[in-house]
Backbone atoms as SQL, in Angstrom:
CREATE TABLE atoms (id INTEGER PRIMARY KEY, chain TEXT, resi INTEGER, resn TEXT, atom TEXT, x REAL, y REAL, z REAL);
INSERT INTO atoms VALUES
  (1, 'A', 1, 'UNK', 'N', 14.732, -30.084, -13.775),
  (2, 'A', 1, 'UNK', 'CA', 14.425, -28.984, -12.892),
  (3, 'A', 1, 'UNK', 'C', 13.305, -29.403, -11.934),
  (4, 'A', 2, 'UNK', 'N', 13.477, -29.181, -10.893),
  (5, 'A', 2, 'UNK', 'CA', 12.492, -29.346, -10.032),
  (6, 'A', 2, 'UNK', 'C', 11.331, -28.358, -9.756),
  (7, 'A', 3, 'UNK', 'N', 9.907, -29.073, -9.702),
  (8, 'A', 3, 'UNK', 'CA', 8.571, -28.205, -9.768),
  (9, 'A', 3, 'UNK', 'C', 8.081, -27.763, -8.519),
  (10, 'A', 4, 'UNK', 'N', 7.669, -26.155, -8.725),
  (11, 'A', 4, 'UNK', 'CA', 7.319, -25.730, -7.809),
  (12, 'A', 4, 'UNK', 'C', 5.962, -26.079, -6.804),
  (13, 'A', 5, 'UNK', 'N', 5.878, -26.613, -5.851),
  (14, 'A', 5, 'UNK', 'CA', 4.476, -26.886, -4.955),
  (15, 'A', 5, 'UNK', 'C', 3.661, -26.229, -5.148),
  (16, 'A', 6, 'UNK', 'N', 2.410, -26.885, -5.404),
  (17, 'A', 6, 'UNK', 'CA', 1.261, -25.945, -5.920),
  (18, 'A', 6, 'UNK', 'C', 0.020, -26.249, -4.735),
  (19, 'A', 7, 'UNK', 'N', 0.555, -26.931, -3.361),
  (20, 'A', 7, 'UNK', 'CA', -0.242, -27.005, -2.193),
  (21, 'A', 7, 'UNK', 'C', -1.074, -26.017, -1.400),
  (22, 'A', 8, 'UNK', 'N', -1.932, -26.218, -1.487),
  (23, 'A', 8, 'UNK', 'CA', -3.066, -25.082, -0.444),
  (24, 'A', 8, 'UNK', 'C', -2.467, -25.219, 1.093),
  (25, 'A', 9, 'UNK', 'N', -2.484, -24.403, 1.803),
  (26, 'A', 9, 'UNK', 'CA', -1.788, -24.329, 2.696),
  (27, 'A', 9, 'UNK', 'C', -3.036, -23.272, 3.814),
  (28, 'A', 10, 'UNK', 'N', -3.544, -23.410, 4.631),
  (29, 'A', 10, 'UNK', 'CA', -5.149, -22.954, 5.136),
  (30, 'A', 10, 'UNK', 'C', -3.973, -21.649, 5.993),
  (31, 'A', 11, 'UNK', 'N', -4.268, -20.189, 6.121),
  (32, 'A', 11, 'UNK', 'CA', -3.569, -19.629, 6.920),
  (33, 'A', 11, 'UNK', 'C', -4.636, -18.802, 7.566),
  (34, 'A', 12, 'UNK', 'N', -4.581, -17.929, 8.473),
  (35, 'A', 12, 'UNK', 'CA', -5.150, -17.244, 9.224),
  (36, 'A', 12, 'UNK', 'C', -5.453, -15.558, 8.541),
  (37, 'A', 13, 'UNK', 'N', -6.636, -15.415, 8.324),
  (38, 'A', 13, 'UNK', 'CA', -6.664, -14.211, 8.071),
  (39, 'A', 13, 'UNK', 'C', -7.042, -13.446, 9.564),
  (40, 'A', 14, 'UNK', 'N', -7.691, -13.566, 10.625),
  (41, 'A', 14, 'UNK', 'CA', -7.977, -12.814, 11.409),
  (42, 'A', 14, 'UNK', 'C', -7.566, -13.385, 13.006),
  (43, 'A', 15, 'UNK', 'N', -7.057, -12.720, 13.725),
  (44, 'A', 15, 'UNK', 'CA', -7.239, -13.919, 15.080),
  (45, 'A', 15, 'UNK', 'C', -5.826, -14.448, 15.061),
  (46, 'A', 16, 'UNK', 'N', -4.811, -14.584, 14.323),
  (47, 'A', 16, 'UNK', 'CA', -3.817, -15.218, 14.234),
  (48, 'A', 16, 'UNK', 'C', -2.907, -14.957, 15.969),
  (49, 'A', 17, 'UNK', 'N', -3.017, -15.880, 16.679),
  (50, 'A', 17, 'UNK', 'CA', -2.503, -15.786, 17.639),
  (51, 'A', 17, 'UNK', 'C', -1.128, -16.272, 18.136),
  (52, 'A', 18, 'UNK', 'N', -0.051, -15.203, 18.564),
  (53, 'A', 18, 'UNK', 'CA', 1.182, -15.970, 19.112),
  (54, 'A', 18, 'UNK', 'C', 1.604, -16.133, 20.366),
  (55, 'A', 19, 'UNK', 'N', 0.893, -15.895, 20.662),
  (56, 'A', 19, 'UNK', 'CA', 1.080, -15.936, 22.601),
  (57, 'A', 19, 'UNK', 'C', 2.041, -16.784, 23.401),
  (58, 'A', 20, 'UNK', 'N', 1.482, -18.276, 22.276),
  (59, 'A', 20, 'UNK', 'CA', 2.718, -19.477, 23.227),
  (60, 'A', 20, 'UNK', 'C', 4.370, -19.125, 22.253),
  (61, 'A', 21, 'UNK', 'N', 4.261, -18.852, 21.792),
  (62, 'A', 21, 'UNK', 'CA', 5.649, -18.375, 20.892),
  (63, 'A', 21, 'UNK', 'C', 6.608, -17.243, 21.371),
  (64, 'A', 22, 'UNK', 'N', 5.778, -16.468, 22.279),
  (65, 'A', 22, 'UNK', 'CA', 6.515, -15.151, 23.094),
  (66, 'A', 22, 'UNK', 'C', 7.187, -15.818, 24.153),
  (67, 'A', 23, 'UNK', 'N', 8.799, -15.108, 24.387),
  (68, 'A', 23, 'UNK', 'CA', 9.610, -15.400, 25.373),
  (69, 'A', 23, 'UNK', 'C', 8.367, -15.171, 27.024),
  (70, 'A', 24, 'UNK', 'N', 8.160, -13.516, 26.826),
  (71, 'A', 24, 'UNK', 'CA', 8.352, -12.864, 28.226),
  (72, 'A', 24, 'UNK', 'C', 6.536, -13.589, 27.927),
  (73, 'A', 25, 'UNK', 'N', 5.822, -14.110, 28.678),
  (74, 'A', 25, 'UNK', 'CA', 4.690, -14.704, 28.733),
  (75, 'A', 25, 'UNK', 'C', 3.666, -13.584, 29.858),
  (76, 'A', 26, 'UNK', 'N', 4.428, -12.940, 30.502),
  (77, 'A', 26, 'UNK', 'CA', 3.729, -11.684, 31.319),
  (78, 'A', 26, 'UNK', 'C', 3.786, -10.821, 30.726),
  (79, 'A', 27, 'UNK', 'N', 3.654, -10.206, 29.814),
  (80, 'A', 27, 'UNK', 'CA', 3.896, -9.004, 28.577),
  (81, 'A', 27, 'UNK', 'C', 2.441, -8.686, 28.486),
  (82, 'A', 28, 'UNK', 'N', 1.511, -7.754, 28.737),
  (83, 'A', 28, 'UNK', 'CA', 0.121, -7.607, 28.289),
  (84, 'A', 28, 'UNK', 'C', 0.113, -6.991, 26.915),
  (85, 'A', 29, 'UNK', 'N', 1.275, -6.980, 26.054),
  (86, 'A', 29, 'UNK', 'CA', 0.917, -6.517, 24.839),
  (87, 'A', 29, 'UNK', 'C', 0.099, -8.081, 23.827),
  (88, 'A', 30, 'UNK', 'N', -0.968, -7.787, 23.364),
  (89, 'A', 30, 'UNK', 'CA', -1.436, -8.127, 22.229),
  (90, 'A', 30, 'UNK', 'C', -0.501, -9.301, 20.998),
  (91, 'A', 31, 'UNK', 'N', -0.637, -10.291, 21.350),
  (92, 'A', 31, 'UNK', 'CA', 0.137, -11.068, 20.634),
  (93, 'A', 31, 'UNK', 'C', -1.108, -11.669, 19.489),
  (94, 'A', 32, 'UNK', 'N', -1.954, -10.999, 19.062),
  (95, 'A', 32, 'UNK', 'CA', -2.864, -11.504, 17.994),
  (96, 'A', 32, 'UNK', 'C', -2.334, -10.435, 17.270),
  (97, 'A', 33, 'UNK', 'N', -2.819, -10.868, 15.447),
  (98, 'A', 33, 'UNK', 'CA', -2.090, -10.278, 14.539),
  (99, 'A', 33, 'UNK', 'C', -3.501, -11.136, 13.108),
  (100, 'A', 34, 'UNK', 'N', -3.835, -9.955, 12.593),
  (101, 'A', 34, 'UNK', 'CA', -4.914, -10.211, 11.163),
  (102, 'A', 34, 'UNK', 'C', -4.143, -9.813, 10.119),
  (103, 'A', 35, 'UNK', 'N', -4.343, -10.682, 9.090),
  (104, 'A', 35, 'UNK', 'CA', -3.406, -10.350, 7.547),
  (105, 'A', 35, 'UNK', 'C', -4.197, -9.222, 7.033),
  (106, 'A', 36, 'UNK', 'N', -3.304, -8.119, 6.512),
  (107, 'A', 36, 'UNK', 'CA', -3.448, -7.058, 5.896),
  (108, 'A', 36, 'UNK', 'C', -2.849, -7.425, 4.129),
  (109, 'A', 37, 'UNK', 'N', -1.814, -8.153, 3.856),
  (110, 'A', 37, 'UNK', 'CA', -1.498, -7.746, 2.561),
  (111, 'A', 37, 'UNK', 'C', -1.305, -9.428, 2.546),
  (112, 'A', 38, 'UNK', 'N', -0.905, -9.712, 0.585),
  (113, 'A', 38, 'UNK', 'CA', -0.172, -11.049, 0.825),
  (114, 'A', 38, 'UNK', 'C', 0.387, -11.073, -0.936),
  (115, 'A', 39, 'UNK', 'N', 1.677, -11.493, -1.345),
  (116, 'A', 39, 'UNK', 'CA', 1.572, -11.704, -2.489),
  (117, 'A', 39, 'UNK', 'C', 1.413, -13.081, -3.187),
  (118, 'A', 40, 'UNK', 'N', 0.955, -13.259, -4.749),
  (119, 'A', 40, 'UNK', 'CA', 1.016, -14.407, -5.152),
  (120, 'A', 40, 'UNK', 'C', 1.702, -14.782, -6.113),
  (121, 'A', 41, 'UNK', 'N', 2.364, -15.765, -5.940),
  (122, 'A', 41, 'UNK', 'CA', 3.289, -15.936, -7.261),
  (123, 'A', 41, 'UNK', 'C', 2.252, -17.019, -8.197),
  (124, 'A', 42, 'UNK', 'N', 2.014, -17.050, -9.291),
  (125, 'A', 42, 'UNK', 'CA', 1.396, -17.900, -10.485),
  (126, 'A', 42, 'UNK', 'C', 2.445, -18.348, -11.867),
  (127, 'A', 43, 'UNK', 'N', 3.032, -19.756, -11.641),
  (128, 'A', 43, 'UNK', 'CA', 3.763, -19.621, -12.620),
  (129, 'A', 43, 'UNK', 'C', 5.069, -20.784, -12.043),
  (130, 'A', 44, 'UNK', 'N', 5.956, -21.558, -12.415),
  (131, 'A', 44, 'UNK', 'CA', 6.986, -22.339, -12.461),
  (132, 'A', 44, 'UNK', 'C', 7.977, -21.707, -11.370),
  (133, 'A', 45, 'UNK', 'N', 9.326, -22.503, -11.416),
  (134, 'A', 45, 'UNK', 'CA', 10.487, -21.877, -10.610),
  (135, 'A', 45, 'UNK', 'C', 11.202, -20.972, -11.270),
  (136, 'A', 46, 'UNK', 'N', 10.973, -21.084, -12.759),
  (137, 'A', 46, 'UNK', 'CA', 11.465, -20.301, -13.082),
  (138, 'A', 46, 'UNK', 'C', 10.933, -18.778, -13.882),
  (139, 'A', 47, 'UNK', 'N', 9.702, -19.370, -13.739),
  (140, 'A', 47, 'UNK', 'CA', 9.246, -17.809, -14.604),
  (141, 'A', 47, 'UNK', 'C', 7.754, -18.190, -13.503),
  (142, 'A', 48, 'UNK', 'N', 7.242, -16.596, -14.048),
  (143, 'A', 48, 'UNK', 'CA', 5.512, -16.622, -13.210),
  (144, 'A', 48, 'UNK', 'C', 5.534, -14.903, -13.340),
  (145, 'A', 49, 'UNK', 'N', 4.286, -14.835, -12.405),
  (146, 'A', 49, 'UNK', 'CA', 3.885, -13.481, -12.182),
  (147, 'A', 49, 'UNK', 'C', 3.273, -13.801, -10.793),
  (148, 'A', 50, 'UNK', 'N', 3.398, -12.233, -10.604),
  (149, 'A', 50, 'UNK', 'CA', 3.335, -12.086, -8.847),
  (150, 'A', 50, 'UNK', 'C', 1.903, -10.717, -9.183),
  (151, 'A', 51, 'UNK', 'N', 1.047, -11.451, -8.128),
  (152, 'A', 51, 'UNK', 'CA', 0.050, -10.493, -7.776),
  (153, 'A', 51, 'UNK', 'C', -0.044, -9.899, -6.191),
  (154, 'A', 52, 'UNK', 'N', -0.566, -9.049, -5.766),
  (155, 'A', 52, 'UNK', 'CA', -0.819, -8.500, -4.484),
  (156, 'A', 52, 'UNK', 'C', -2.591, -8.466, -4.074),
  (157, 'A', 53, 'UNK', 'N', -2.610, -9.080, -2.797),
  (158, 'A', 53, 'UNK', 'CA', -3.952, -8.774, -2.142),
  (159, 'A', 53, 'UNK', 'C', -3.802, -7.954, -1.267),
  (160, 'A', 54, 'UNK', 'N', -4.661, -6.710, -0.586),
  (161, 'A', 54, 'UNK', 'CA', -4.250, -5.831, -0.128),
  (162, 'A', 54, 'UNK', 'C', -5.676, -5.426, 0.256),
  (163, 'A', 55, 'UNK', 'N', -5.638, -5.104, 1.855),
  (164, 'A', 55, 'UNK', 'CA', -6.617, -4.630, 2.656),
  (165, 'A', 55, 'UNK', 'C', -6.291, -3.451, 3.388),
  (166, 'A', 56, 'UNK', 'N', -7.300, -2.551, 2.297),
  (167, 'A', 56, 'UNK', 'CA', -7.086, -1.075, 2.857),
  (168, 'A', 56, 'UNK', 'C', -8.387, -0.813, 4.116),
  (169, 'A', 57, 'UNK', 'N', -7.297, -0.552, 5.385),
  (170, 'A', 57, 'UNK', 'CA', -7.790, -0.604, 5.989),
  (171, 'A', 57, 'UNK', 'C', -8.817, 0.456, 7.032),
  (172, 'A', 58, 'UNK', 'N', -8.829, 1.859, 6.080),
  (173, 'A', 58, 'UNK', 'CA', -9.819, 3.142, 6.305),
  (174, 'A', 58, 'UNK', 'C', -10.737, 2.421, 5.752),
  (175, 'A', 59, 'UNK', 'N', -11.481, 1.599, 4.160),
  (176, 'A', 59, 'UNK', 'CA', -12.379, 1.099, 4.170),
  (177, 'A', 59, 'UNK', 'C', -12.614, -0.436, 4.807),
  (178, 'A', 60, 'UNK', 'N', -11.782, -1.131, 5.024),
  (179, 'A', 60, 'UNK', 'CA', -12.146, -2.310, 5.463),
  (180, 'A', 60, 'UNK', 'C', -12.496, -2.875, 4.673),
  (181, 'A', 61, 'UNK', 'N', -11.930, -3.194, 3.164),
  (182, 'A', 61, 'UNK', 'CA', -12.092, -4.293, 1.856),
  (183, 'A', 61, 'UNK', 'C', -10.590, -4.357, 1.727),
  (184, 'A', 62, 'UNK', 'N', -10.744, -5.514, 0.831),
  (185, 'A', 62, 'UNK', 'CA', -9.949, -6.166, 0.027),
  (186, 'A', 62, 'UNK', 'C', -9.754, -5.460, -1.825),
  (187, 'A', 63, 'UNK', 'N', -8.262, -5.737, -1.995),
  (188, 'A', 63, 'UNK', 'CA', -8.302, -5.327, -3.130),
  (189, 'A', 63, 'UNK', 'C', -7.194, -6.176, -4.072),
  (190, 'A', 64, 'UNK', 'N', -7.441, -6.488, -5.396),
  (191, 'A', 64, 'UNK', 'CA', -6.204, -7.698, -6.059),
  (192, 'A', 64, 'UNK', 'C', -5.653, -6.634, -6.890),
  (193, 'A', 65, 'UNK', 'N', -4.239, -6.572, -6.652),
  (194, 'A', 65, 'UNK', 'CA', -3.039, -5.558, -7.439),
  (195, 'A', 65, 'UNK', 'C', -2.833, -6.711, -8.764),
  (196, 'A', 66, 'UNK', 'N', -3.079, -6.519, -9.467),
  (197, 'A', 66, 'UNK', 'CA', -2.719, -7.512, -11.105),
  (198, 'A', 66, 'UNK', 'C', -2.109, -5.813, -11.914),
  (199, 'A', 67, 'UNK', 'N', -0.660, -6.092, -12.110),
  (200, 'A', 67, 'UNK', 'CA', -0.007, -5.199, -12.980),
  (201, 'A', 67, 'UNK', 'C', -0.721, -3.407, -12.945),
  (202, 'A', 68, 'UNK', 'N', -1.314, -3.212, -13.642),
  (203, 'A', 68, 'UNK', 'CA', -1.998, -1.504, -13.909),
  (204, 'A', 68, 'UNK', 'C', -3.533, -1.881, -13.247),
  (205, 'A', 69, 'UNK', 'N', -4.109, -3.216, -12.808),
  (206, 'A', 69, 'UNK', 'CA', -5.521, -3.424, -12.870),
  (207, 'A', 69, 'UNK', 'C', -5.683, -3.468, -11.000),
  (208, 'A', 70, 'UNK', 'N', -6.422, -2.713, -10.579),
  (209, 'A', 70, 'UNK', 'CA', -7.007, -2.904, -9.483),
  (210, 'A', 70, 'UNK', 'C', -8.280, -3.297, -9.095),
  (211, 'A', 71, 'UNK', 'N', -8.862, -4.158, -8.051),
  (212, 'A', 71, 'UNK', 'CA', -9.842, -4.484, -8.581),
  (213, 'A', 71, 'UNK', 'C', -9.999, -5.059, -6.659),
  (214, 'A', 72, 'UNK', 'N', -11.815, -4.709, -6.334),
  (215, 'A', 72, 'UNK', 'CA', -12.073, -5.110, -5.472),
  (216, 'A', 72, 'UNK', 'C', -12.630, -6.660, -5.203),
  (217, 'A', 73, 'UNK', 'N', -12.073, -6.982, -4.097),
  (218, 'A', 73, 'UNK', 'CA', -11.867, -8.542, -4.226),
  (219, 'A', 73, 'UNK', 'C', -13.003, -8.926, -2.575),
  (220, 'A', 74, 'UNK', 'N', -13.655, -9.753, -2.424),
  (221, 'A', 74, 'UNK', 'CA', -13.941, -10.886, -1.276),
  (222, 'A', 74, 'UNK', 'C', -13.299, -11.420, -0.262),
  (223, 'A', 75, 'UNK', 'N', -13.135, -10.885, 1.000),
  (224, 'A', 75, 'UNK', 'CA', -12.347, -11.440, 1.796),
  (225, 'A', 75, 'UNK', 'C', -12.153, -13.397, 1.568),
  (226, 'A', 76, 'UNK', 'N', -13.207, -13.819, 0.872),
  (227, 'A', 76, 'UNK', 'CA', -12.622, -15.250, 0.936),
  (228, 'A', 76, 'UNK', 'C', -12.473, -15.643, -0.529),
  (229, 'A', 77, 'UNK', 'N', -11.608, -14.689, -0.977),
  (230, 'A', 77, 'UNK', 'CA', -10.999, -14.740, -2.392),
  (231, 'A', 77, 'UNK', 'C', -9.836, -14.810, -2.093),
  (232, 'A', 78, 'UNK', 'N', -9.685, -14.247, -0.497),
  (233, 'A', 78, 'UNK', 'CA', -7.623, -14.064, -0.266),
  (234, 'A', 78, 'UNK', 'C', -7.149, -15.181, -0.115),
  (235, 'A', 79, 'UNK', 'N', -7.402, -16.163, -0.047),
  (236, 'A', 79, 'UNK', 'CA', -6.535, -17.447, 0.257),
  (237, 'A', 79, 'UNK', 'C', -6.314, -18.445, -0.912),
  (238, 'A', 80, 'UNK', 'N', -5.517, -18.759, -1.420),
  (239, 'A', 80, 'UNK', 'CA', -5.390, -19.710, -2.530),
  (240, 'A', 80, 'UNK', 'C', -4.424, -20.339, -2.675),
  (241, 'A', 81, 'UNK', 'N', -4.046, -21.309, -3.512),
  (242, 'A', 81, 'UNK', 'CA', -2.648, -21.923, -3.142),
  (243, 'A', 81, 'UNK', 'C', -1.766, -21.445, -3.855),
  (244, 'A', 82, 'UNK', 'N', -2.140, -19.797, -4.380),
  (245, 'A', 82, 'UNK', 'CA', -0.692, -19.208, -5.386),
  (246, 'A', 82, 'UNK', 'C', -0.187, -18.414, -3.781),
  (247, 'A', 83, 'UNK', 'N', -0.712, -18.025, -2.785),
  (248, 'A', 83, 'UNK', 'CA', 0.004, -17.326, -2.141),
  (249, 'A', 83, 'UNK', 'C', 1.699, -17.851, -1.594),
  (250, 'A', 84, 'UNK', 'N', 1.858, -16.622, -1.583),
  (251, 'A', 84, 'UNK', 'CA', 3.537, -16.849, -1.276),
  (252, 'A', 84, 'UNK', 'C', 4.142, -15.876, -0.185),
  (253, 'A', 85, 'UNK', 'N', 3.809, -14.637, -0.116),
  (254, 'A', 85, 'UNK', 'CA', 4.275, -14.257, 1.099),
  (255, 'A', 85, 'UNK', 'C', 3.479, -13.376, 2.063),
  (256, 'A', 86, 'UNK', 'N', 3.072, -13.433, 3.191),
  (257, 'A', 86, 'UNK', 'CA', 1.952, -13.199, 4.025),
  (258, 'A', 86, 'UNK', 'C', 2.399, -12.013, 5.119),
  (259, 'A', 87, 'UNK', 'N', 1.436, -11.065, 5.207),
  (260, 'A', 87, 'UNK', 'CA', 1.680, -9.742, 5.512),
  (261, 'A', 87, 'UNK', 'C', 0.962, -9.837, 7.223),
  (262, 'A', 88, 'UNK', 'N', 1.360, -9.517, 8.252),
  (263, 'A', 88, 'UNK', 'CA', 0.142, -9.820, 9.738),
  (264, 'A', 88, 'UNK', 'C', 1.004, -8.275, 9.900),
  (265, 'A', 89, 'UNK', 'N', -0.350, -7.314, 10.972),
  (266, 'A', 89, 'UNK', 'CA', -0.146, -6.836, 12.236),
  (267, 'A', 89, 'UNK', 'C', -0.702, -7.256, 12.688),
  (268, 'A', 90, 'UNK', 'N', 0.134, -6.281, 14.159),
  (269, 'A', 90, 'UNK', 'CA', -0.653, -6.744, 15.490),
  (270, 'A', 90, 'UNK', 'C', -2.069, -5.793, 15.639),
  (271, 'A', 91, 'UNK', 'N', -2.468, -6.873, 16.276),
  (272, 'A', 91, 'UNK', 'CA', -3.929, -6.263, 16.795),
  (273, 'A', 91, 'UNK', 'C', -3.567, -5.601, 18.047),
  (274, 'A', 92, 'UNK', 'N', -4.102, -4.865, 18.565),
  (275, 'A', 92, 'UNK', 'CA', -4.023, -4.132, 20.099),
  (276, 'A', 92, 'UNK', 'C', -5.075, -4.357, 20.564),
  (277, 'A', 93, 'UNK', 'N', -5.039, -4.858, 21.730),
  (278, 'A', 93, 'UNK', 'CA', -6.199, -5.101, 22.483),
  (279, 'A', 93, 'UNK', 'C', -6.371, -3.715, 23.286),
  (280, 'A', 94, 'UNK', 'N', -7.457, -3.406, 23.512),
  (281, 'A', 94, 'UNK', 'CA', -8.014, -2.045, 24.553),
  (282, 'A', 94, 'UNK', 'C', -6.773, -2.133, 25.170),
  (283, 'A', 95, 'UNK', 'N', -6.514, -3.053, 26.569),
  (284, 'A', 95, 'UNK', 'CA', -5.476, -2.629, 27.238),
  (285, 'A', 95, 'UNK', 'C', -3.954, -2.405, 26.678),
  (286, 'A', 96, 'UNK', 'N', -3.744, -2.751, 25.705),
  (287, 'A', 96, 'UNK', 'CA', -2.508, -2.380, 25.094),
  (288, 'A', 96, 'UNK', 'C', -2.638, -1.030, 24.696),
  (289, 'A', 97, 'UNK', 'N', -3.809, -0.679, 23.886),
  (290, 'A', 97, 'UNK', 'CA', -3.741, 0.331, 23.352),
  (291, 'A', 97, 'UNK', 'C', -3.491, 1.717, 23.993),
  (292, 'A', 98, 'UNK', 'N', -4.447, 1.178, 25.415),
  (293, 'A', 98, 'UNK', 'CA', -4.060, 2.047, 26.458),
  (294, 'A', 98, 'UNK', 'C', -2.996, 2.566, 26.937),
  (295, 'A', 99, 'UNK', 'N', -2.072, 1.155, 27.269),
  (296, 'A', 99, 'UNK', 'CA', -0.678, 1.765, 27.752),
  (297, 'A', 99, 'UNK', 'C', -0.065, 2.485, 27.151),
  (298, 'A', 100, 'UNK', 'N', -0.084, 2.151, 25.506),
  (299, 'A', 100, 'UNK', 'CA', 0.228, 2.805, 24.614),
  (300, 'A', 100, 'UNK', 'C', 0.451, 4.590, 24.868),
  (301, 'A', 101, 'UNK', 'N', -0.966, 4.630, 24.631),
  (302, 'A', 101, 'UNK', 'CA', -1.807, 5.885, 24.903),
  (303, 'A', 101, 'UNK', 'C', -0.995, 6.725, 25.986),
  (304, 'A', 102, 'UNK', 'N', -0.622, 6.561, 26.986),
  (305, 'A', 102, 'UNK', 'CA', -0.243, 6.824, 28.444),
  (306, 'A', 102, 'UNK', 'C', 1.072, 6.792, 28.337),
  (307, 'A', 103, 'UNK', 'N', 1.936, 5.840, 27.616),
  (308, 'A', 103, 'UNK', 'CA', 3.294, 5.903, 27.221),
  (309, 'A', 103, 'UNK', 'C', 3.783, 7.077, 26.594),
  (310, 'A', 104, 'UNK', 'N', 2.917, 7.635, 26.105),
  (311, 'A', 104, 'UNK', 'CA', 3.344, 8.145, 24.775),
  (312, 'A', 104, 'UNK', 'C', 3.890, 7.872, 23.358),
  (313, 'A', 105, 'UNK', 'N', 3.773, 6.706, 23.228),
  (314, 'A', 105, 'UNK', 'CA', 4.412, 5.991, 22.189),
  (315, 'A', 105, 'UNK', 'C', 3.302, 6.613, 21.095),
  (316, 'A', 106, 'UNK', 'N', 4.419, 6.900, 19.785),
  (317, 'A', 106, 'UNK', 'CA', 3.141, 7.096, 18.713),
  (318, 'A', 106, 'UNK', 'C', 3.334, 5.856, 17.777),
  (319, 'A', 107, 'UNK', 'N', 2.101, 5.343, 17.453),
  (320, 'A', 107, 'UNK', 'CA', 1.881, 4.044, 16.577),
  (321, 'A', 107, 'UNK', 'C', 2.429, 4.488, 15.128),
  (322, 'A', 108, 'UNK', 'N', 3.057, 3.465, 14.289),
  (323, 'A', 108, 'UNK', 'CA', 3.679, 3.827, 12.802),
  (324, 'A', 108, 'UNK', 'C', 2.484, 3.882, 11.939),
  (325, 'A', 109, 'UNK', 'N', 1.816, 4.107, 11.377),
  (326, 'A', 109, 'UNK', 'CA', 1.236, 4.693, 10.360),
  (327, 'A', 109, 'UNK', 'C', 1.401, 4.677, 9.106),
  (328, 'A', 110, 'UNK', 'N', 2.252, 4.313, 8.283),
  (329, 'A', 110, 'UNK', 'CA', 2.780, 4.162, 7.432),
  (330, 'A', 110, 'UNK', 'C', 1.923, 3.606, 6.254),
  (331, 'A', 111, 'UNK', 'N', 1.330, 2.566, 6.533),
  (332, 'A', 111, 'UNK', 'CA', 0.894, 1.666, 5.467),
  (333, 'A', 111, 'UNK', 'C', -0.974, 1.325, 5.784),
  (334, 'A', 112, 'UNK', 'N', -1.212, 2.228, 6.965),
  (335, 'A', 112, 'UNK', 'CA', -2.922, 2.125, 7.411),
  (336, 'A', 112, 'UNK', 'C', -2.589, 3.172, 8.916),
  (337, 'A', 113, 'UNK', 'N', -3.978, 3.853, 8.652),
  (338, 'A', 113, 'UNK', 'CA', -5.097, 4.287, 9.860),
  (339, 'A', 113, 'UNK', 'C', -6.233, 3.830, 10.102),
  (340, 'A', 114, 'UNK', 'N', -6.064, 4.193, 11.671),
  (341, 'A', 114, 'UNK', 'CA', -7.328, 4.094, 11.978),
  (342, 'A', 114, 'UNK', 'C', -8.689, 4.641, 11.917);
């Protein structure tokens, strides 16, 4: 059986920018994006356990989901080499937010406020 990579891999928690990756390059929407969530797998290919890091973002901390245990965590506790799948929004810059604003568009909400 082949073993799962246990490589550190450095990712972006804040600032994560895609700008050169966008088709339309005149778009003034906000192509930066900060990690909000991420899970971790600990454990082989075939068995493990999966944890969640999770940044609630009315307080602005970090928090580690382990089974029933919640527990406040260090923003530079989030990165490790169990992570496995990585959570970004976008950031809005003032002028995005604006157009926004003026559009009428209402922002999703779902999973954080402002």
């Amino acid at each position: 059986m082949k073993h799962k990579l246990e490589t550190f891999v450095n990712f972006p928690i804040h600032d994560f920018d895609l700008t050169n990756y966008v088709a339309d390059k005149r778009s003034s929407r906000s192509q930066l994006y900060e990690l909000y969530a991420l899970t971790n797998h600990f454990g082989g290919m075939g068995s493990g356990h999966y944890t969640a890091h999770i940044k609630l973002l009315d307080e602005n901390r970090w928090y580690n989901f382990d089974d029933s245990h919640i527990s406040p965590i260090n923003e530079d506790e989030v990165k490790s080499a169990a992570a496995y799948v990585l959570f970004y929004r976008r950031v809005k810059s003032d002028a995005s937010a604006g157009n926004a604003a003026s559009s009428g568009r209402v922002r999703d909400r779902t999973f954080y406020k402002h």
